[in-house]
Amino acid sequence: MEFLDFTNLAAVQEYEAFVESRGGNFTQSTRWCGVKRRWRHEAVISRDVQGHIRATALVLIKRFPPPFKSFLYSPRGPVWDYQDQNAFRDLMLGLEELARKYHAYSCKLDPMVEETESAKVFSLRSAGLAFIPWQQEDQTIQCRSNYILELNGRGEEELLQSFKGKCRYNIGLAQRKGVTCSVCGKERLGDFQQLMEETRTRDNFQMRSQEYFARMMDSLGEHCRLYICDYKGKPLSGAICVQYGGRTSYVYGASSSAHREVMPNYLMQWEMIRWAAQSGCDVYDFQGVPYWYDSTHPNYGVYRFKTGFNGRLAIYAGEFTKVFAQRYTVAFGRALQCVGYQKLT
C-alpha cells in the first residue's frame, strides 16, 4: 500500500490511466481535487507483485470543529476488481492510516455498484464495512437512483431511432424551430448561472456558485463541457457535462420557463449523447432520478423526461462505512439531520 504523490507527474498519469481504464468515475480522478478545494485529499494505491496498480481510492478529507474531528469520503470509490480481496484489504489499511493521520471518526465509500450485484455487495461487506440496505434518497451523499443509456457501440442514427417516438419528434422540432445547441467556454457561465437561478426558484433546490462551475471547467479541462441552447438570441437551457472513464455524465442542468414549446432540453440531451457516441463511450449517464417511483412527487417529471431516451434505471447499493470512533459518528449523524448532506459535497 502507498499514497499517491500529487507532485509527481508520472505517478499522477499512471494513477489516471488506471482509473480511466477501469471505468472509474470522474470524482475518482485527481482532477476532482481542484474542484473540491475546501477538502484535503489523498489517494491510496495498491500494487500487485509485478508493481502494477491493482486498486485505488481517491479520498477527500473534511475537517469539522470539535467534537466531530474529521470525515473521510471516497466519492464513487474505490476502483478495483471486486474478486481481489487482497487488494481491498490493502486499501483498507490505507484508509486506517489516513484516519490516524487526520483523526477521522469514519470513512464513507459509495462505489458504482448496483443493488442487484450481490457478489460485489457481499465482497464489500466481507471487508468489515457497515452497510444499510434500502437507504432513502435523502439519506445518502450521492443519489442512489440514476438513469443511464447504454450505448453498446451504436451509431448516432441507431441511437436516435431507439428513442421513443415523442422524444425523436421533440428533438426534430427544436431543430426545425431554429434552436441551436453549442459547446461554450467560460464566457457563457453567466448565462448558465442565470438559468440555474431561474431553475432553483422554480424547482426549489440548492445550487452551486458560478465560481464552482468555473473550477469544474478549469480542473477537468477537456473532460468537461458547457452546453448552451439558444433561441432567437436568448439562452433557454444549459448543462455541465463530464466525460471520463468511458462514461459521459450529465452533471448539472438548468432551463428557462420561456419558450418551452420549442423543446431545447431534448436537443441539448441529444447533443451530449452524440458527444458520448462520437467519443466511443460505453454509457451516457443522465444522473439522478430521485423519487422515480412516486408519480406525485415534484421530481417525477425529471424521470419521465429522461425515460423518453429509452435507457434504464440503475439503482446503486448505497454507502459503505468504516467506523473508527463510534461516539463521533453518532454525533455527526445528528448534525447531518440539521445541515443536510448537500453541504458535504
Short mmCIF file of C-alpha atoms in Angstrom, two decimals:
data_model
loop_
_atom_site.label_atom_id
_atom_site.label_comp_id
_atom_site.label_asym_id
_atom_site.label_seq_id
_atom_site.Cartn_x
_atom_site.Cartn_y
_atom_site.Cartn_z
CA MET A 1 0.00 0.00 0.00
CA GLU A 2 1.17 3.51 -0.80
CA PHE A 3 -0.13 7.04 -1.13
CA LEU A 4 -0.05 8.98 -4.38
CA ASP A 5 2.50 11.77 -4.63
CA PHE A 6 0.41 14.50 -6.29
CA THR A 7 3.58 16.44 -7.15
CA ASN A 8 4.95 13.55 -9.25
CA LEU A 9 3.54 13.99 -12.77
CA ALA A 10 4.44 10.45 -13.88
CA ALA A 11 2.77 8.96 -10.80
CA VAL A 12 -0.37 11.02 -11.36
CA GLN A 13 -0.51 9.96 -15.01
CA GLU A 14 -0.15 6.31 -14.03
CA TYR A 15 -2.95 6.71 -11.50
CA GLU A 16 -5.23 8.43 -14.02
CA ALA A 17 -4.56 5.78 -16.67
CA PHE A 18 -5.59 3.04 -14.24
CA VAL A 19 -8.78 4.77 -13.05
CA GLU A 20 -9.91 5.61 -16.58
CA SER A 21 -9.11 2.13 -17.93
CA ARG A 22 -11.23 0.56 -15.17
CA GLY A 23 -14.21 2.81 -15.86
CA GLY A 24 -13.74 4.86 -12.70
CA ASN A 25 -16.00 7.82 -12.07
CA PHE A 26 -14.66 11.35 -12.67
CA THR A 27 -14.89 12.00 -8.92
CA GLN A 28 -12.10 9.43 -8.50
CA SER A 29 -9.83 11.47 -10.77
CA THR A 30 -7.10 13.64 -9.27
CA ARG A 31 -8.64 16.45 -11.33
CA TRP A 32 -11.62 16.42 -8.98
CA CYS A 33 -9.39 17.65 -6.15
CA GLY A 34 -9.14 21.00 -7.92
CA VAL A 35 -12.93 21.32 -7.76
CA LYS A 36 -13.26 20.34 -4.08
CA ARG A 37 -10.83 22.96 -2.85
CA ARG A 38 -12.30 23.08 0.65
CA TRP A 39 -11.41 19.45 1.19
CA ARG A 40 -7.99 17.97 1.69
CA HIS A 41 -7.23 14.97 -0.48
CA GLU A 42 -5.22 11.76 -0.56
CA ALA A 43 -5.16 8.78 -2.90
CA VAL A 44 -4.48 5.22 -1.71
CA ILE A 45 -2.84 2.80 -4.15
CA SER A 46 -2.39 -0.97 -4.02
CA ARG A 47 0.03 -2.76 -6.36
CA ASP A 48 0.43 -6.38 -7.38
CA VAL A 49 3.69 -8.35 -7.12
CA GLN A 50 4.80 -7.01 -10.51
CA GLY A 51 4.38 -3.45 -9.28
CA HIS A 52 1.30 -2.67 -11.38
CA ILE A 53 -1.59 -0.75 -9.85
CA ARG A 54 -4.45 -3.08 -8.97
CA ALA A 55 -6.67 -0.84 -6.82
CA THR A 56 -7.08 2.84 -5.96
CA ALA A 57 -9.21 5.09 -3.78
CA LEU A 58 -9.25 8.87 -4.00
CA VAL A 59 -10.19 10.14 -0.56
CA LEU A 60 -11.48 13.59 0.36
CA ILE A 61 -10.91 14.77 3.93
CA LYS A 62 -13.34 17.17 5.59
CA ARG A 63 -12.35 18.78 8.87
CA PHE A 64 -15.06 19.82 11.33
CA PRO A 65 -14.97 21.80 14.55
CA PRO A 66 -14.96 19.85 17.84
CA PRO A 67 -16.27 17.37 18.70
CA PHE A 68 -16.58 15.99 15.16
CA LYS A 69 -12.86 15.77 14.18
CA SER A 70 -12.51 14.69 10.50
CA PHE A 71 -14.55 12.74 7.99
CA LEU A 72 -13.15 10.69 5.08
CA TYR A 73 -15.12 10.25 1.87
CA SER A 74 -14.21 8.32 -1.28
CA PRO A 75 -16.76 9.54 -3.86
CA ARG A 76 -17.83 6.70 -6.15
CA GLY A 77 -14.78 4.80 -4.94
CA PRO A 78 -12.83 2.66 -4.68
CA VAL A 79 -11.72 1.45 -8.13
CA TRP A 80 -10.75 -2.22 -8.06
CA ASP A 81 -11.56 -5.80 -9.08
CA TYR A 82 -14.14 -6.97 -6.56
CA GLN A 83 -12.75 -10.50 -6.63
CA ASP A 84 -9.35 -9.30 -5.40
CA GLN A 85 -9.81 -9.23 -1.63
CA ASN A 86 -6.08 -8.78 -1.02
CA ALA A 87 -6.14 -5.51 -2.94
CA PHE A 88 -9.11 -4.25 -0.97
CA ARG A 89 -7.50 -5.16 2.34
CA ASP A 90 -4.53 -3.10 1.19
CA LEU A 91 -6.82 -0.13 0.55
CA MET A 92 -8.42 -0.56 3.96
CA LEU A 93 -5.00 -0.37 5.59
CA GLY A 94 -4.52 2.92 3.76
CA LEU A 95 -7.84 4.26 5.00
CA GLU A 96 -6.96 3.30 8.56
CA GLU A 97 -3.65 5.13 8.25
CA LEU A 98 -5.44 8.21 6.93
CA ALA A 99 -7.88 8.00 9.83
CA ARG A 100 -4.98 8.13 12.26
CA LYS A 101 -3.27 10.93 10.38
CA TYR A 102 -6.37 13.14 10.20
CA HIS A 103 -8.08 11.93 13.41
CA ALA A 104 -11.09 10.75 11.40
CA TYR A 105 -14.06 9.08 13.05
CA SER A 106 -15.35 7.33 9.90
CA CYS A 107 -15.00 6.89 6.16
CA LYS A 108 -17.77 6.55 3.58
CA LEU A 109 -17.43 4.82 0.23
CA ASP A 110 -20.19 4.75 -2.40
CA PRO A 111 -18.88 2.73 -5.36
CA MET A 112 -20.92 2.44 -8.53
CA VAL A 113 -22.21 -0.99 -7.56
CA GLU A 114 -25.84 -1.66 -8.35
CA GLU A 115 -28.01 -3.14 -5.62
CA THR A 116 -28.60 -6.25 -7.75
CA GLU A 117 -24.85 -7.03 -7.88
CA SER A 118 -24.99 -9.19 -4.76
CA ALA A 119 -21.48 -10.64 -5.14
CA LYS A 120 -19.94 -7.16 -5.11
CA VAL A 121 -22.05 -6.05 -2.17
CA PHE A 122 -21.02 -9.20 -0.27
CA SER A 123 -17.36 -8.52 -1.08
CA LEU A 124 -17.57 -5.02 0.41
CA ARG A 125 -19.42 -6.19 3.50
CA SER A 126 -16.93 -9.01 3.99
CA ALA A 127 -14.20 -6.40 4.33
CA GLY A 128 -15.84 -5.17 7.52
CA LEU A 129 -17.77 -2.22 6.10
CA ALA A 130 -21.09 -1.28 7.63
CA PHE A 131 -23.97 -1.22 5.15
CA ILE A 132 -27.62 -0.26 5.46
CA PRO A 133 -29.72 -1.67 2.59
CA TRP A 134 -32.60 0.35 1.16
CA GLN A 135 -31.34 3.75 2.24
CA GLN A 136 -33.63 6.54 1.11
CA GLU A 137 -32.57 9.14 -1.48
CA ASP A 138 -32.17 11.89 1.14
CA GLN A 139 -30.00 9.72 3.40
CA THR A 140 -27.01 9.33 1.07
CA ILE A 141 -24.46 11.81 -0.26
CA GLN A 142 -24.90 10.71 -3.87
CA CYS A 143 -28.26 9.93 -5.42
CA ARG A 144 -28.82 6.15 -5.42
CA SER A 145 -31.06 6.15 -8.50
CA ASN A 146 -29.59 7.09 -11.86
CA TYR A 147 -30.98 6.81 -15.37
CA ILE A 148 -28.45 5.52 -17.88
CA LEU A 149 -28.31 4.87 -21.60
CA GLU A 150 -26.01 2.01 -22.59
CA LEU A 151 -24.58 2.91 -26.00
CA ASN A 152 -23.27 -0.54 -26.96
CA GLY A 153 -21.25 0.83 -29.88
CA ARG A 154 -24.35 2.14 -31.66
CA GLY A 155 -24.03 4.96 -34.14
CA GLU A 156 -25.99 8.20 -34.00
CA GLU A 157 -28.80 7.12 -36.31
CA GLU A 158 -29.31 3.83 -34.50
CA LEU A 159 -29.38 5.63 -31.16
CA LEU A 160 -31.84 8.23 -32.44
CA GLN A 161 -34.16 5.53 -33.73
CA SER A 162 -34.04 3.78 -30.36
CA PHE A 163 -35.61 6.76 -28.57
CA LYS A 164 -39.33 6.89 -28.00
CA GLY A 165 -41.30 8.49 -30.81
CA LYS A 166 -42.27 11.62 -28.90
CA CYS A 167 -38.65 12.16 -27.91
CA ARG A 168 -37.45 11.93 -31.52
CA TYR A 169 -40.21 14.32 -32.56
CA ASN A 170 -39.21 16.88 -29.94
CA ILE A 171 -35.55 16.76 -30.99
CA GLY A 172 -36.58 17.40 -34.59
CA LEU A 173 -38.99 20.14 -33.52
CA ALA A 174 -36.23 22.04 -31.70
CA GLN A 175 -34.05 21.84 -34.81
CA ARG A 176 -36.86 22.97 -37.12
CA LYS A 177 -37.71 25.91 -34.87
CA GLY A 178 -34.12 27.17 -35.02
CA VAL A 179 -32.89 26.21 -31.56
CA THR A 180 -29.10 25.90 -31.55
CA CYS A 181 -27.04 23.93 -29.05
CA SER A 182 -23.38 24.89 -28.73
CA VAL A 183 -20.34 23.85 -26.73
CA CYS A 184 -19.26 27.02 -24.96
CA GLY A 185 -16.39 28.41 -22.94
CA LYS A 186 -16.46 30.06 -19.54
CA GLU A 187 -17.64 33.30 -21.13
CA ARG A 188 -21.17 31.77 -21.13
CA LEU A 189 -21.12 30.75 -17.47
CA GLY A 190 -23.01 33.94 -16.61
CA ASP A 191 -25.88 32.81 -18.83
CA PHE A 192 -25.75 29.35 -17.32
CA GLN A 193 -25.83 30.78 -13.80
CA GLN A 194 -28.90 32.87 -14.64
CA LEU A 195 -30.63 29.74 -15.92
CA MET A 196 -29.62 27.94 -12.71
CA GLU A 197 -31.09 30.76 -10.62
CA GLU A 198 -34.37 30.55 -12.50
CA THR A 199 -34.44 26.76 -12.16
CA ARG A 200 -33.67 26.96 -8.44
CA THR A 201 -36.51 29.44 -7.89
CA ARG A 202 -38.91 27.28 -9.87
CA ASP A 203 -37.93 23.86 -8.51
CA ASN A 204 -36.63 24.80 -5.04
CA PHE A 205 -33.21 23.12 -4.86
CA GLN A 206 -29.75 24.07 -3.62
CA MET A 207 -27.37 25.26 -6.32
CA ARG A 208 -23.68 25.77 -6.90
CA SER A 209 -21.95 29.09 -7.48
CA GLN A 210 -20.62 30.31 -10.80
CA GLU A 211 -17.12 30.00 -9.31
CA TYR A 212 -17.75 26.31 -8.65
CA PHE A 213 -18.70 25.69 -12.28
CA ALA A 214 -15.63 27.63 -13.41
CA ARG A 215 -13.45 25.36 -11.24
CA MET A 216 -15.05 22.34 -12.82
CA MET A 217 -14.21 23.57 -16.29
CA ASP A 218 -10.67 24.55 -15.29
CA SER A 219 -9.85 21.41 -13.31
CA LEU A 220 -11.50 18.84 -15.58
CA GLY A 221 -10.30 20.54 -18.75
CA GLU A 222 -11.21 18.68 -21.94
CA HIS A 223 -13.24 16.19 -19.88
CA CYS A 224 -15.82 18.89 -19.10
CA ARG A 225 -18.13 20.77 -21.43
CA LEU A 226 -20.65 23.57 -21.04
CA TYR A 227 -23.62 23.27 -23.40
CA ILE A 228 -25.99 26.17 -24.03
CA CYS A 229 -29.18 26.11 -26.12
CA ASP A 230 -30.12 29.46 -27.67
CA TYR A 231 -33.32 30.56 -29.37
CA LYS A 232 -33.72 33.94 -31.07
CA GLY A 233 -30.59 35.17 -29.35
CA LYS A 234 -31.60 34.13 -25.82
CA PRO A 235 -30.33 31.19 -23.74
CA LEU A 236 -33.08 28.70 -22.95
CA SER A 237 -31.19 25.80 -21.36
CA GLY A 238 -27.70 24.77 -20.33
CA ALA A 239 -25.75 21.85 -18.94
CA ILE A 240 -22.41 20.89 -17.45
CA CYS A 241 -21.37 17.54 -18.88
CA VAL A 242 -18.33 15.43 -17.91
CA GLN A 243 -16.72 12.62 -19.89
CA TYR A 244 -14.38 10.25 -18.10
CA GLY A 245 -13.64 6.54 -17.94
CA GLY A 246 -15.89 5.62 -20.86
CA ARG A 247 -18.91 7.39 -19.35
CA THR A 248 -20.42 10.75 -20.28
CA SER A 249 -22.34 12.24 -17.37
CA TYR A 250 -24.96 14.98 -17.40
CA VAL A 251 -23.96 16.54 -14.08
CA TYR A 252 -25.79 19.88 -13.86
CA GLY A 253 -28.65 21.23 -15.91
CA ALA A 254 -30.86 24.30 -15.99
CA SER A 255 -33.59 25.74 -18.15
CA SER A 256 -35.79 28.76 -18.60
CA SER A 257 -39.56 28.68 -18.32
CA ALA A 258 -39.75 30.72 -21.54
CA HIS A 259 -40.33 29.08 -24.94
CA ARG A 260 -40.63 25.57 -23.60
CA GLU A 261 -42.70 24.82 -26.67
CA VAL A 262 -39.50 24.71 -28.79
CA MET A 263 -38.12 21.79 -26.71
CA PRO A 264 -34.50 22.92 -26.10
CA ASN A 265 -33.84 20.31 -23.40
CA TYR A 266 -34.40 17.43 -25.81
CA LEU A 267 -31.93 18.85 -28.31
CA MET A 268 -29.38 19.52 -25.57
CA GLN A 269 -29.53 15.92 -24.33
CA TRP A 270 -29.20 14.65 -27.88
CA GLU A 271 -26.07 16.73 -28.49
CA MET A 272 -24.47 15.40 -25.29
CA ILE A 273 -25.38 11.83 -26.25
CA ARG A 274 -23.78 12.46 -29.66
CA TRP A 275 -20.57 13.54 -27.90
CA ALA A 276 -20.63 10.30 -25.92
CA ALA A 277 -21.15 8.19 -29.04
CA GLN A 278 -18.51 10.02 -31.07
CA SER A 279 -16.00 9.53 -28.23
CA GLY A 280 -16.60 5.79 -28.01
CA CYS A 281 -18.15 5.88 -24.55
CA ASP A 282 -20.00 2.85 -23.20
CA VAL A 283 -22.57 4.79 -21.17
CA TYR A 284 -24.41 8.08 -21.23
CA ASP A 285 -25.43 8.85 -17.66
CA PHE A 286 -28.44 11.11 -17.14
CA GLN A 287 -27.54 11.05 -13.44
CA GLY A 288 -30.09 11.24 -10.64
CA VAL A 289 -33.78 10.45 -10.83
CA PRO A 290 -34.76 10.67 -7.15
CA TYR A 291 -38.27 9.56 -6.26
CA TRP A 292 -38.75 7.99 -9.69
CA TYR A 293 -41.26 5.60 -8.10
CA ASP A 294 -43.64 8.35 -6.90
CA SER A 295 -45.68 9.93 -9.69
CA THR A 296 -46.97 12.56 -7.26
CA HIS A 297 -43.50 13.82 -6.29
CA PRO A 298 -42.29 17.13 -7.84
CA ASN A 299 -39.18 15.36 -9.20
CA TYR A 300 -41.15 12.74 -11.09
CA GLY A 301 -41.22 14.88 -14.22
CA VAL A 302 -37.42 14.65 -14.42
CA TYR A 303 -37.67 10.86 -14.52
CA ARG A 304 -40.47 10.92 -17.11
CA PHE A 305 -38.42 13.25 -19.34
CA LYS A 306 -35.34 11.01 -19.21
CA THR A 307 -37.28 7.83 -20.00
CA GLY A 308 -38.03 9.28 -23.41
CA PHE A 309 -34.46 8.34 -24.37
CA ASN A 310 -35.25 4.70 -23.69
CA GLY A 311 -32.44 3.87 -21.27
CA ARG A 312 -32.73 2.02 -17.99
CA LEU A 313 -32.86 2.68 -14.28
CA ALA A 314 -29.67 1.94 -12.33
CA ILE A 315 -30.16 1.78 -8.56
CA TYR A 316 -26.88 1.73 -6.66
CA ALA A 317 -26.42 -0.17 -3.43
CA GLY A 318 -25.57 2.96 -1.48
CA GLU A 319 -22.94 3.80 1.11
CA PHE A 320 -20.48 1.53 2.87
CA THR A 321 -18.97 2.90 6.06
CA LYS A 322 -15.83 2.16 8.04
CA VAL A 323 -16.24 3.46 11.60
CA PHE A 324 -13.15 4.44 13.56
CA ALA A 325 -14.81 6.19 16.54
CA GLN A 326 -18.45 5.30 17.16
CA ARG A 327 -19.32 8.15 19.52
CA TYR A 328 -18.26 10.78 16.97
CA THR A 329 -20.17 9.04 14.21
CA VAL A 330 -23.40 9.22 16.20
CA ALA A 331 -22.88 12.92 16.87
CA PHE A 332 -22.09 13.58 13.22
CA GLY A 333 -25.23 11.74 12.12
CA ARG A 334 -27.31 14.10 14.24
CA ALA A 335 -25.53 17.11 12.76
CA LEU A 336 -26.31 15.90 9.24
CA GLN A 337 -30.01 15.93 10.01
CA CYS A 338 -29.65 19.67 10.64
CA VAL A 339 -27.36 20.76 7.80
CA GLY A 340 -28.06 18.12 5.14
CA TYR A 341 -25.68 16.08 3.00
CA GLN A 342 -25.57 18.71 0.25
CA LYS A 343 -23.19 20.84 2.31
CA LEU A 344 -20.69 17.95 2.31
CA THR A 345 -20.34 17.72 -1.43
#
